Coordinates of C-alpha atoms and ligand atoms in Angstrom, one line a residue:
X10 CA 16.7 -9.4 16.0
X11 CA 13.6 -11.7 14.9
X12 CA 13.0 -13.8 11.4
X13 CA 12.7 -10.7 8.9
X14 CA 9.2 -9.5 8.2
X15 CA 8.4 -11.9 6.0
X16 CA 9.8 -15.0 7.3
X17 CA 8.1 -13.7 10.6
X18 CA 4.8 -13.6 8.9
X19 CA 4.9 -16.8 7.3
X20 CA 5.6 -18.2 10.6
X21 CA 2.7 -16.4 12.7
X22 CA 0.5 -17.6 9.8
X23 CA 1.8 -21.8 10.0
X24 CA 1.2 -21.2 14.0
X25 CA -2.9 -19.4 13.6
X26 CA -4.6 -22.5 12.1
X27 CA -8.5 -21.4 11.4
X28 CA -10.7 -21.6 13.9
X29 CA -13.6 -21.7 12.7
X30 CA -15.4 -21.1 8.8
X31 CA -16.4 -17.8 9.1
X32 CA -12.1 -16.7 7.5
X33 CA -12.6 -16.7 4.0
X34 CA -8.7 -15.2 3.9
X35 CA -7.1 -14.7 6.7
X36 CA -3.4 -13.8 7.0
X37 CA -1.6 -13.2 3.7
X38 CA -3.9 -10.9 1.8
X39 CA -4.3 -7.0 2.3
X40 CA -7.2 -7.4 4.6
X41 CA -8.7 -10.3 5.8
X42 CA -12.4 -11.5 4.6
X43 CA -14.5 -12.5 6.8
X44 CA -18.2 -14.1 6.2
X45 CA -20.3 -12.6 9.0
X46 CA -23.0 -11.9 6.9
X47 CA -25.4 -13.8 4.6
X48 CA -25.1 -11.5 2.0
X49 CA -21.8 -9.3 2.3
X50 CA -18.0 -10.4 2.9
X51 CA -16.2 -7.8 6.3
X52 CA -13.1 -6.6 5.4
X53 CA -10.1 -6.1 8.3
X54 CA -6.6 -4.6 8.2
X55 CA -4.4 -3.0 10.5
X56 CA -1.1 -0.9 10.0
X57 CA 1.1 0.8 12.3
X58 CA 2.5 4.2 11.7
X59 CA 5.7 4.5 13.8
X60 CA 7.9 7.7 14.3
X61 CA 11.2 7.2 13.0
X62 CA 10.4 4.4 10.5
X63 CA 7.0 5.6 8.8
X64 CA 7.8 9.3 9.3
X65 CA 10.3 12.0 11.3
X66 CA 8.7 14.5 13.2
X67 CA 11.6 17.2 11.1
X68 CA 9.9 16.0 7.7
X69 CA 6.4 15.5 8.2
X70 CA 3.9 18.0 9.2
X71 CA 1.0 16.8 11.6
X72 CA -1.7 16.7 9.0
X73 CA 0.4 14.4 6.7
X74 CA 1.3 11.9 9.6
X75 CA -2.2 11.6 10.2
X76 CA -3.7 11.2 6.4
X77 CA -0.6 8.7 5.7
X78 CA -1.9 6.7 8.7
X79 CA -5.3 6.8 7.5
X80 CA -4.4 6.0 4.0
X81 CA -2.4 2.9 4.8
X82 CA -5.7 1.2 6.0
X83 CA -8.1 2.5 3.3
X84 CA -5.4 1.6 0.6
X85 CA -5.9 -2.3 1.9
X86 CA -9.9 -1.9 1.6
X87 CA -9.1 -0.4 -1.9
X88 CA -6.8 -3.6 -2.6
X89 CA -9.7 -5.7 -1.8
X90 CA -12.2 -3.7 -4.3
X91 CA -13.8 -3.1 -0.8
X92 CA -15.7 0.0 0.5
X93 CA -14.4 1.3 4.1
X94 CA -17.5 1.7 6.7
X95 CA -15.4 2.5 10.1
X96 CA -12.0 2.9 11.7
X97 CA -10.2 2.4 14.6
X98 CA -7.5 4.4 16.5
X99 CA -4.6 3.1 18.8
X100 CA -2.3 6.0 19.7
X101 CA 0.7 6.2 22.1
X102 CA 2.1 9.4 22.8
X103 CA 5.3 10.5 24.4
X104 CA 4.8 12.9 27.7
X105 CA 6.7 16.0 26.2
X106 CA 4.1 15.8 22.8
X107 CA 2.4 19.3 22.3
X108 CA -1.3 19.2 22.3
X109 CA -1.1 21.1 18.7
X110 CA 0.3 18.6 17.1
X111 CA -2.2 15.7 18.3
X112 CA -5.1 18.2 17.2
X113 CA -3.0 18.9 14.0
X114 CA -3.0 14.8 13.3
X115 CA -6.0 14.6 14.3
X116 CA -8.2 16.5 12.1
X117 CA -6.2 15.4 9.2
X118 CA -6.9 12.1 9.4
X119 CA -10.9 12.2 10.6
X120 CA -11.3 15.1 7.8
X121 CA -9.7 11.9 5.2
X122 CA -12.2 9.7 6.6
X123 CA -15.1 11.5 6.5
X124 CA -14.2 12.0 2.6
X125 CA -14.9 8.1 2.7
X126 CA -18.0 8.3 4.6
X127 CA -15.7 6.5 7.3
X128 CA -16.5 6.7 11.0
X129 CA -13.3 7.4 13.7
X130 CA -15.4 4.6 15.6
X131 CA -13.0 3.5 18.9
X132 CA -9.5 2.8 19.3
X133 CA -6.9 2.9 22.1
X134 CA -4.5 5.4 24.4
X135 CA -2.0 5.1 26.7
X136 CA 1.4 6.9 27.2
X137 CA 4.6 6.3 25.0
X138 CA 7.9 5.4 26.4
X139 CA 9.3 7.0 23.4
X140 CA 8.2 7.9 20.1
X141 CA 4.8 8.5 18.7
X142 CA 2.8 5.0 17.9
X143 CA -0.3 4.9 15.9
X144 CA -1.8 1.9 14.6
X145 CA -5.3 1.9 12.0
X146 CA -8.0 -0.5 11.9
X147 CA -10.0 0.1 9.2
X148 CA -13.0 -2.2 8.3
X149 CA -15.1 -2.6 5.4
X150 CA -17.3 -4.5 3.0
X151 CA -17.7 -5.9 -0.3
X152 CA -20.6 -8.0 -1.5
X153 CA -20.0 -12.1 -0.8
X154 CA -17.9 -13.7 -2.7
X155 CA -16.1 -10.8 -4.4
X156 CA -13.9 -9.2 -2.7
X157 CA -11.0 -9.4 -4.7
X158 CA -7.8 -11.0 -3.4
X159 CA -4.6 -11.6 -4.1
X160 CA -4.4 -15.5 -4.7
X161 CA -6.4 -15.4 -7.7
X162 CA -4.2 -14.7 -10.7
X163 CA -3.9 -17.2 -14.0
X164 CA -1.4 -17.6 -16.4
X165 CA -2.1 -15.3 -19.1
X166 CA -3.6 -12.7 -17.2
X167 CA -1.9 -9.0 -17.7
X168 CA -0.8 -6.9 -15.2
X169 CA -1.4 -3.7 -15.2
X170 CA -1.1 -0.6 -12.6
X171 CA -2.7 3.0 -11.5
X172 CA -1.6 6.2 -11.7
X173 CA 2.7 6.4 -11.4
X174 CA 5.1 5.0 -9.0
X175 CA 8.4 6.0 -7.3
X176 CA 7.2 9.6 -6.5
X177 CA 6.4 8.8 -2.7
X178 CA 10.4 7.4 -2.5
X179 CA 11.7 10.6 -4.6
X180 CA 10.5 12.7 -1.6
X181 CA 12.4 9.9 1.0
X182 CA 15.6 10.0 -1.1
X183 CA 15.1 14.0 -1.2
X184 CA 14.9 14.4 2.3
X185 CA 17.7 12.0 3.8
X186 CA 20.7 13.0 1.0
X187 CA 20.1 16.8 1.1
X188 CA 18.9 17.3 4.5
X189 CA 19.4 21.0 4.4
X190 CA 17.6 21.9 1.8
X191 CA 13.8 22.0 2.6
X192 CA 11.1 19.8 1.0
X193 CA 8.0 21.4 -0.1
X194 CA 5.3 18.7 0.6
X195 CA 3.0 20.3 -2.0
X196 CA 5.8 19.6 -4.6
X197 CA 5.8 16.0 -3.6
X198 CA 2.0 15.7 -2.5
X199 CA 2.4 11.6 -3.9
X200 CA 5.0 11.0 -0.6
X201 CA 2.6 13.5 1.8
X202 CA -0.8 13.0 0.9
X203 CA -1.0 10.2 -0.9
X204 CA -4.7 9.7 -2.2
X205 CA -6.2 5.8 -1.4
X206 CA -7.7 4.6 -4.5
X207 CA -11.1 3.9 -3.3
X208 CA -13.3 4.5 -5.8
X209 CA -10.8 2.8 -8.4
X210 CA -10.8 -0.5 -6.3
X211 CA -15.0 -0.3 -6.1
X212 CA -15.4 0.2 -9.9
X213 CA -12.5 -2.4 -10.8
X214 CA -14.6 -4.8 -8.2
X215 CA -17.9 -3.8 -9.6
X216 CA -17.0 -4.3 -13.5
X217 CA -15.3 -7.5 -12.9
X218 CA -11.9 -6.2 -14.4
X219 CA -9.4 -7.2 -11.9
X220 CA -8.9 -10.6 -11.4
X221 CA -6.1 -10.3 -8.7
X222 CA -5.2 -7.1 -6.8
X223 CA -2.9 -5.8 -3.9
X224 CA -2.1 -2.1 -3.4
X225 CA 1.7 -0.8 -3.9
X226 CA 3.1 -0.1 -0.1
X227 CA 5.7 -1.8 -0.4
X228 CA 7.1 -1.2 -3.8
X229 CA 6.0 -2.6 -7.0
X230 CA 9.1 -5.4 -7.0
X231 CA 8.0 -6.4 -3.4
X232 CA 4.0 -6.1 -3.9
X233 CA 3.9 -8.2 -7.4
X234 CA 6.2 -11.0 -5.6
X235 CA 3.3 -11.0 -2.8
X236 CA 0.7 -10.9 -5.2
X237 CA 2.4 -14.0 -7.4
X238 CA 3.8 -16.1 -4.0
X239 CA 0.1 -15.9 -3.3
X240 CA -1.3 -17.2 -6.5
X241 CA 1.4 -19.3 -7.2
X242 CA 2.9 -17.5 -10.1
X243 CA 5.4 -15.5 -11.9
X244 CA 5.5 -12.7 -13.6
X245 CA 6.7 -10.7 -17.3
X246 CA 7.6 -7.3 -16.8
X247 CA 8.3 -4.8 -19.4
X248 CA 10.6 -1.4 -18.2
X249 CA 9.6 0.9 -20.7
X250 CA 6.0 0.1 -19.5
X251 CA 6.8 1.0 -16.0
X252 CA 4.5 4.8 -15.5
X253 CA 7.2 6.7 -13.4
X254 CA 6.5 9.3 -11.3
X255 CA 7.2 13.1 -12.0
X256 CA 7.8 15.0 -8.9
X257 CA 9.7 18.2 -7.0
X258 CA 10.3 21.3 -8.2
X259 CA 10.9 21.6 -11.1
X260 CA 9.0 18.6 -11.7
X261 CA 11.4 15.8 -13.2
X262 CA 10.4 12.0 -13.6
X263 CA 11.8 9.4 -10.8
X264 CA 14.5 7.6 -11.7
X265 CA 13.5 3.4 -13.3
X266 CA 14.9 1.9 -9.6
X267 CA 12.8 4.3 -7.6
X268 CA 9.6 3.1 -9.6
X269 CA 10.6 -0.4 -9.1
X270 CA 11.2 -0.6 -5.4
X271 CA 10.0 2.4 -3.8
X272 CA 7.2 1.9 -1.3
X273 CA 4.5 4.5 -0.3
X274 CA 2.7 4.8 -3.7
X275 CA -0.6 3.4 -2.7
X276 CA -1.3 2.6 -6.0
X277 CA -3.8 -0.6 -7.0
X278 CA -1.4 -3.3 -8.7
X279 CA -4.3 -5.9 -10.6
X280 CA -4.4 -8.5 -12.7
X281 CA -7.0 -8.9 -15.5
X282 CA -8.2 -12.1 -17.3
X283 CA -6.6 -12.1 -21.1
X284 CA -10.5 -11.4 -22.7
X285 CA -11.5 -8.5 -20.5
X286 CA -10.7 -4.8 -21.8
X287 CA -9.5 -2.4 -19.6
X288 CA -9.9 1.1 -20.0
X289 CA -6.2 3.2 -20.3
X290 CA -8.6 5.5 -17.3
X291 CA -10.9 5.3 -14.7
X292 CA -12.2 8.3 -12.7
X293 CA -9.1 10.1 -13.9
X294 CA -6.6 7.6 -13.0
X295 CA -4.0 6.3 -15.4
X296 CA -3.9 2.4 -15.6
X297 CA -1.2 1.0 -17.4
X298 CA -0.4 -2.4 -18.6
X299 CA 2.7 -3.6 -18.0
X300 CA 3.3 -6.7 -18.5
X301 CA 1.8 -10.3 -17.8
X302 CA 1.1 -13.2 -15.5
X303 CA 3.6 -16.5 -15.8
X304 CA 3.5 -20.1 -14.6
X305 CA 7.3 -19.3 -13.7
X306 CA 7.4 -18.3 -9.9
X307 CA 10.1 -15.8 -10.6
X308 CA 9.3 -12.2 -11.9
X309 CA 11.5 -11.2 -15.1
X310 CA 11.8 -7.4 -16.2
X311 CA 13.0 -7.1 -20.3
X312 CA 14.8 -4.0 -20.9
X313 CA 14.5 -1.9 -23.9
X314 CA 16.9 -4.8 -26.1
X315 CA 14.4 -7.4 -25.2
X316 CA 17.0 -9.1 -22.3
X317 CA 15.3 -10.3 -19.2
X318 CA 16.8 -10.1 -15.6
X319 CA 15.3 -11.7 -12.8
X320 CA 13.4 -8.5 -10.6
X321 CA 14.1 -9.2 -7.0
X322 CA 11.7 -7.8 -4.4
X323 CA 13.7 -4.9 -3.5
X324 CA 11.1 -2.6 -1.9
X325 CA 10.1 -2.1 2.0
X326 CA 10.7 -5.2 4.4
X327 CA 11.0 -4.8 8.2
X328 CA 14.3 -6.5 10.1
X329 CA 16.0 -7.2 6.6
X330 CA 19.4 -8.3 6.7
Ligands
ADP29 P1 0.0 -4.9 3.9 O1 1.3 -4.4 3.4 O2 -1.1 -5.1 2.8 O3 -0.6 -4.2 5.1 P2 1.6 -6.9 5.2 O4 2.7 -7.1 4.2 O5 1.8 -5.9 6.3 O6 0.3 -6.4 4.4 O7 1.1 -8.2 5.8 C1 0.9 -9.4 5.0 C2 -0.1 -10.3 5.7 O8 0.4 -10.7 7.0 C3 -1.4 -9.6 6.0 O9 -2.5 -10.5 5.7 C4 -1.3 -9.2 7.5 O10 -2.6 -9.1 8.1 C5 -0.5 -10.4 8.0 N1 0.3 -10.0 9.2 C6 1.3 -9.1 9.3 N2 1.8 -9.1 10.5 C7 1.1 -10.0 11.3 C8 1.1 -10.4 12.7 N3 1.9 -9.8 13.5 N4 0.2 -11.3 13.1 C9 -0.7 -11.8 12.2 N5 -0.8 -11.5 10.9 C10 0.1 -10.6 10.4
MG30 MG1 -1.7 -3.9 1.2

């Protein structure tokens, strides 16, 4: 088995010195900036959407395979306060894959992108030994010098988080402990089609509010501990703060451990200088405050008496132990 994910990374990233000065960020931030242009800063990211570790061909339909792939790359532009301009495609399919259901994840996902003005512009095929394979390329842009990245959070700042978390997980945990019963993806639309938080990212770019920001794929305990290794903090969380998704049928809000480590959200996780005054909405969207930035490296959650615990990163990470 290799290093796990992140040890891997870490390692890739001591090998790839920079090149040359055009990498304003390279790896460790949700896309990479790149200065190709006088006036604007490129955005890059890439994510693979794997059968039988991003989605089961018995759970998810077609048209959700293909917006979650999408959304995984235009959730990183969002990260980035960036706006998406193209994408780019890599698929590898197994032999006995019925043409419906390539048409079916197909028109998902370009119908998602031209919601975003985004253009399908290239990509890749070839034949799977097994399983379906797709990885996203998405690029974008922001205007120089503001793309908004992870490494920039203060002591002092406060956190604070869109919309709710755990409700993509809630559909995971529905799915794999009662396997017979069938899952409704319209009663668990957070987990299915989950919606990138574009225009959220732009206007929190735009405004100047977030000082810091990475998107929630991984789980908030996971993503915050990114966001903080990168800027060389810690972090105050509070529980009760936590916004916790409702979701099934009936409708019943996710358990505090599903909010805390469940991956999938695609929510925008941001930082925001102590002066600045963020609005409790924007364009609908819920942001809640829910704690603040540290010069202590670990993350601490209080509960509802006031007692801190240290929060390990307990969300998404590939070849863990
Ligand atoms: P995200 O969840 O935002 O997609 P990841 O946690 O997957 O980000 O990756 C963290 C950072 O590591 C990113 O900057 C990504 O580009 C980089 N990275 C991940 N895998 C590799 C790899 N195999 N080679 C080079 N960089 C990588
Ligand atoms: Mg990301």
């Amino acid at each position: 088995m290799p290093l796990a994910e992140k040890a891997l990374i870490a390692q890739i990233r001591r090998m790839a010195k920079p090149a040359n000065s055009v990498i304003r960020t390279g790896i460790g931030d949700d896309c990479a900036v790149l200065r190709l242009l006088p006036a604007q800063e490129t955005l890059v990211t890439t994510d693979f959407t794997l059968e039988g570790i991003h989605f089961r061909r018995d759970w998810h339909p077609p048209e959700s395979v293909g917006h979650r792939c999408l959304t995984r790359g235009l959730s990183d532009i969002a990260a980035m306060g960036g706006e998406p301009v193209a994408a780019f495609l890599s698929l590898a399919l197994p032999r006995d894959l019925p043409q419906a259901w390539v048409g079916r994840f197909l028109r998902s996902l370009i119908s998602l992108a031209e919601k975003f003005g985004v253009t399908l512009a290239g990509g890749d095929t070839a034949e799977s030994p097994n399983g379906i394979l797709a990885d996203i390329i998405v690029v974008g842009k922001a205007p120089k010098g503001h793309a908004v990245l992870r490494s920039s959070a203060r002591p002092g700042d406060r956190i604070f988080v869109s919309g709710e978390l755990g409700g993509s997980a809630a559909a995971v945990l529905q799915m794999r402990t009662k396997p017979k019963k069938k899952v409704n993806p319209r009663d668990y639309r957070r987990h299915f089609y989950p919606e990138p938080q574009i225009e959220l990212g732009r206007i929190l770019r735009e405004k100047g509010l977030a000082s810091a920001m990475i998107d929630t794929s991984d789980g908030l305990s996971t993503d915050l501990a990114h966001l903080c290794e990168e800027s060389g903090m810690g972090a105050e969380l509070e529980s009760v703060l936590i916004p916790r998704a409702s979701v099934g049928k009936p409708a019943r809000e996710v358990d505090l451990d599903l909010a805390l480590h469940g991956g999938e959200d695609y929510e925008l996780l941001f930082t925001a200088r102590p002066g600045k005054r963020i609005p409790a909405q924007i364009g609908g969207v819920a942001l809640t405050h829910i704690g603040h930035v540290t010069r202590g490296r670990t993350v601490l959650l209080s509960n509802l008496k006031g007692v801190a615990y240290q929060l390990e990163p307990r969300g998404w990470e590939h070849f863990r132990r």
